[in-house]
PDB file of C-alpha atoms in Angstrom:
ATOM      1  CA  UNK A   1      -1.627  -5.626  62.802  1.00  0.00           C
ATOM      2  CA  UNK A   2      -3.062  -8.831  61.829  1.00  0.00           C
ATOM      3  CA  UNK A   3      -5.784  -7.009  60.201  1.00  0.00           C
ATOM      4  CA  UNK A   4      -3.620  -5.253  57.673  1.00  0.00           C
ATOM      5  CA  UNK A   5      -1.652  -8.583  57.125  1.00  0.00           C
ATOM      6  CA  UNK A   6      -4.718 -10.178  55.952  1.00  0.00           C
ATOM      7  CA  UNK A   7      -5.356  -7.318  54.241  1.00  0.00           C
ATOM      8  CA  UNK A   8      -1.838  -7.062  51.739  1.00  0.00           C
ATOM      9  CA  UNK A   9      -1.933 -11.349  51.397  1.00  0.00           C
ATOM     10  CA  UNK A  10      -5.673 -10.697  50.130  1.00  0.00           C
ATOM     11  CA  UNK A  11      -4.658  -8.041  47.881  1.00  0.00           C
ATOM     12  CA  UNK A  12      -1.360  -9.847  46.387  1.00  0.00           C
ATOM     13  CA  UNK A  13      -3.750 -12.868  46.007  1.00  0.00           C
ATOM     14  CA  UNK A  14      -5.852 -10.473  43.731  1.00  0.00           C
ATOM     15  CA  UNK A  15      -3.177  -9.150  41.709  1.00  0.00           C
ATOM     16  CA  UNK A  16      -1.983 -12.797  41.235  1.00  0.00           C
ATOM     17  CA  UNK A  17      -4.700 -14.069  39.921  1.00  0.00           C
ATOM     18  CA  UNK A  18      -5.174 -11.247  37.910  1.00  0.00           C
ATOM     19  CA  UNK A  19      -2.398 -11.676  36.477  1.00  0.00           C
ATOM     20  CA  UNK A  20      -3.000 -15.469  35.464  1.00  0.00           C
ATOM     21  CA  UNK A  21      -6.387 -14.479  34.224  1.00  0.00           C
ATOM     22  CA  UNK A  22      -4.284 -12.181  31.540  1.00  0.00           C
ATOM     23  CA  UNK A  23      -2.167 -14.507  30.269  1.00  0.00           C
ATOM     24  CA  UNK A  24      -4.789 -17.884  29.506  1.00  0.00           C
ATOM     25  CA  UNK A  25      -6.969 -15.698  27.305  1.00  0.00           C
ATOM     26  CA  UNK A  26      -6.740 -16.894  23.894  1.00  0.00           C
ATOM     27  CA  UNK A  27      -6.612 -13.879  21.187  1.00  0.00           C
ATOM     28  CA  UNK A  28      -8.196 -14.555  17.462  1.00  0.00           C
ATOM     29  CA  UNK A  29      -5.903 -15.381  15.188  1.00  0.00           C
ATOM     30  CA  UNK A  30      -6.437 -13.667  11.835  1.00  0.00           C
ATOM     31  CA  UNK A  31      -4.284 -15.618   9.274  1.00  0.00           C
ATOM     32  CA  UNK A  32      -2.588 -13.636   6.663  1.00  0.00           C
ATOM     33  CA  UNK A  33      -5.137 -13.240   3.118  1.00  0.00           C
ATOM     34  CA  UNK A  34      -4.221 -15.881   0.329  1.00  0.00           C
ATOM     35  CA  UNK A  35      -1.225 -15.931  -1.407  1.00  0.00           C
ATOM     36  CA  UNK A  36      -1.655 -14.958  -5.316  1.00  0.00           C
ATOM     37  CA  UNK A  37      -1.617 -17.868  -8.070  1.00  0.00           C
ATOM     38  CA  UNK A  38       1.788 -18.469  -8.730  1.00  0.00           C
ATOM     39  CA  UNK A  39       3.179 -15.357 -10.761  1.00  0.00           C
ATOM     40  CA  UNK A  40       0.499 -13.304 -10.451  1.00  0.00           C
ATOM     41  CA  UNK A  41       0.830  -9.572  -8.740  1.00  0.00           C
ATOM     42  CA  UNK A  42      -1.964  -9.170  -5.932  1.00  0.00           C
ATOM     43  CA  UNK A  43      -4.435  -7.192  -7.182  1.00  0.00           C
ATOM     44  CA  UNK A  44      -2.888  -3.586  -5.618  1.00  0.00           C
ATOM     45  CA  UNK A  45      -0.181  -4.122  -7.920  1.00  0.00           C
ATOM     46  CA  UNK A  46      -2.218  -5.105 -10.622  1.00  0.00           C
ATOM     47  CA  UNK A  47      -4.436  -1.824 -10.028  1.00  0.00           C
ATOM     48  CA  UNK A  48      -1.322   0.056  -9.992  1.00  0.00           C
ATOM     49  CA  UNK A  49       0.067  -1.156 -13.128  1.00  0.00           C
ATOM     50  CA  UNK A  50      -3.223  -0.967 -15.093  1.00  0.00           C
ATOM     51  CA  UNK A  51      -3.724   2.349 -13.622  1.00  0.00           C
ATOM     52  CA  UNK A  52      -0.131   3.773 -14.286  1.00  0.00           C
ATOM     53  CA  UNK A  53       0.033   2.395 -17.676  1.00  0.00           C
ATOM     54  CA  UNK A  54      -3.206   3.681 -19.003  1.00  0.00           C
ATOM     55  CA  UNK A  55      -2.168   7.528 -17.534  1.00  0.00           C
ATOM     56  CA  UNK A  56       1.061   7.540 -18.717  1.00  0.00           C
ATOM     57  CA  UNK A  57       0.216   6.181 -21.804  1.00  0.00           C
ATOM     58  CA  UNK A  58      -2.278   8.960 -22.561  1.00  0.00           C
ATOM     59  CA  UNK A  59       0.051  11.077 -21.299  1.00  0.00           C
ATOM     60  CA  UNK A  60       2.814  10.748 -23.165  1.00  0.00           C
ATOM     61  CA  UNK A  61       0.674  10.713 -26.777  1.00  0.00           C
ATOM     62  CA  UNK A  62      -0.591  14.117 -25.479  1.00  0.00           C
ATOM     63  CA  UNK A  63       2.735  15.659 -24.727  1.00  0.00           C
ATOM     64  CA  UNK A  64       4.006  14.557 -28.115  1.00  0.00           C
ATOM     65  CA  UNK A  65       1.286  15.639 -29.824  1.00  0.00           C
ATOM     66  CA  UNK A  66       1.281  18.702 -28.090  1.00  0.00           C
ATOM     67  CA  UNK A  67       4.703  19.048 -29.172  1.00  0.00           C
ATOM     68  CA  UNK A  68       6.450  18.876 -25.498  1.00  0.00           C
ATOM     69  CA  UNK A  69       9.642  17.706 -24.303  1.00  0.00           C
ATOM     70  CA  UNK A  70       9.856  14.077 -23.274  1.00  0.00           C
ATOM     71  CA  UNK A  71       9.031  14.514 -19.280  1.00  0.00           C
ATOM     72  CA  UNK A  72       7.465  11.156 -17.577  1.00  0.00           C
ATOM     73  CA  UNK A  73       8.973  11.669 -14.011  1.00  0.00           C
ATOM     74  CA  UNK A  74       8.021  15.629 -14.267  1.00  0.00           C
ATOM     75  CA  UNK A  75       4.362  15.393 -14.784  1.00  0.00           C
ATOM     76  CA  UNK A  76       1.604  15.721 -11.933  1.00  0.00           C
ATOM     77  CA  UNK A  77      -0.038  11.838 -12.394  1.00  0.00           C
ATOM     78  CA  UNK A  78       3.968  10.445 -11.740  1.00  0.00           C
ATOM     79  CA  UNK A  79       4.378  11.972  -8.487  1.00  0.00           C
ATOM     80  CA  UNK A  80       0.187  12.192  -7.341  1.00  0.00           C
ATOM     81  CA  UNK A  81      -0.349   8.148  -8.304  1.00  0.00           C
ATOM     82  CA  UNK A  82      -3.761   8.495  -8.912  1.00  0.00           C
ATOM     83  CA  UNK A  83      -6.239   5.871  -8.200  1.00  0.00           C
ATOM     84  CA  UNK A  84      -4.608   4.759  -4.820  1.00  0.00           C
ATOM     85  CA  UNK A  85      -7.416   3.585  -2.189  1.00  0.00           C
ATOM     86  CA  UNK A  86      -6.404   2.404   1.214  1.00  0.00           C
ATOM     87  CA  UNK A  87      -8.477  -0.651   1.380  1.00  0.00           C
ATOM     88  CA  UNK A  88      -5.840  -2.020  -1.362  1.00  0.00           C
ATOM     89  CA  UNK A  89      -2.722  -2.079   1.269  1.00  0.00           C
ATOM     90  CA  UNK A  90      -0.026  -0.105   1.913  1.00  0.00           C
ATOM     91  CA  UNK A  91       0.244   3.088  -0.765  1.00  0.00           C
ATOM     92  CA  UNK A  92       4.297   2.536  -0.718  1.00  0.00           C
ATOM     93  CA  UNK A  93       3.685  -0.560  -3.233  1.00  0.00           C
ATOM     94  CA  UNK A  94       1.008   1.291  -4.849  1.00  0.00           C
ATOM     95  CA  UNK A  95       2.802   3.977  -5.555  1.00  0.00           C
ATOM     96  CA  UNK A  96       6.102   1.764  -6.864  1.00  0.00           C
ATOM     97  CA  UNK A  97       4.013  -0.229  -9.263  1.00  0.00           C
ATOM     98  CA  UNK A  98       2.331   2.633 -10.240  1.00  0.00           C
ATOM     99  CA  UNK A  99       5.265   4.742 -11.408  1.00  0.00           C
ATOM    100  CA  UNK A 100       7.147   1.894 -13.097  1.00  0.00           C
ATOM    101  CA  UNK A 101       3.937   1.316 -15.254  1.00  0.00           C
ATOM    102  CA  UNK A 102       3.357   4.536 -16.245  1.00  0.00           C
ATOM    103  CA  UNK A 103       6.897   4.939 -17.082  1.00  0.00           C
ATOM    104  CA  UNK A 104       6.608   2.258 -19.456  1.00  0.00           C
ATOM    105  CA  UNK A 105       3.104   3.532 -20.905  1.00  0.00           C
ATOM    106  CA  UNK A 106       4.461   7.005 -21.521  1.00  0.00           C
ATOM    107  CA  UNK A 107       7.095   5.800 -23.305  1.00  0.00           C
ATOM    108  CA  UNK A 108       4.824   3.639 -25.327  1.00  0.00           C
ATOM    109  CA  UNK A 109       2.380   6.531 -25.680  1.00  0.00           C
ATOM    110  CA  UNK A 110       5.081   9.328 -26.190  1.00  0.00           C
ATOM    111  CA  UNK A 111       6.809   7.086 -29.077  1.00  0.00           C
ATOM    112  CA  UNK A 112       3.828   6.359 -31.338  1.00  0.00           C
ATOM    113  CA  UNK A 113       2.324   9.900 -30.539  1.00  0.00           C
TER     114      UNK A 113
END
């Protein structure tokens, strides 16, 4: 019997210290990137607007020139957001600032086409 005593105080030491051993390590802290200059998008948002303004632009001279029915939200570049790569962040924001661009580039294109 004094055997097995030993035996669970040496194991409860183990998984004590363990435990302690656990807690003091110190984990890298990654601080979050640098904020933008004051009232400037980061660049994923700038991508996204440069890249949703340029498509819809061209866009919407096409379909007037073509002759088509005013149709930003129905065409394949407004709901497929080209030019989305995951290194930028998170494709939700992406895809936002995409669309409102290349509303506002169709428009512009659709009007002077």
């Amino acid at each position: 019997m004094g055997s097995h005593r030993l035996l669970v105080i040496a194991a409860s030491s183990m998984v004590l210290l363990a435990g302690l051993g656990c807690a003091s390590h110190n984990y890298a802290y990654a601080p979050p990137p640098p904020p933008a200059a004051y009232g400037e998008a980061p660049p994923l948002v700038q991508a996204a607007e440069r890249n949703g303004f340029q498509t819809g632009q061209a866009d919407g001279a096409r379909d007037a020139y073509d002759g088509r029915g005013y149709r930003a939200q129905g065409t394949r570049a407004y709901h497929d957001t080209p030019g989305y790569d995951p290194g930028m962040g998170p494709f939700g924001a992406y895809r936002n600032a995409f669309r409102d661009a290349y509303l506002h580039g169709y428009d512009k294109g659709f009007r002077r086409g």
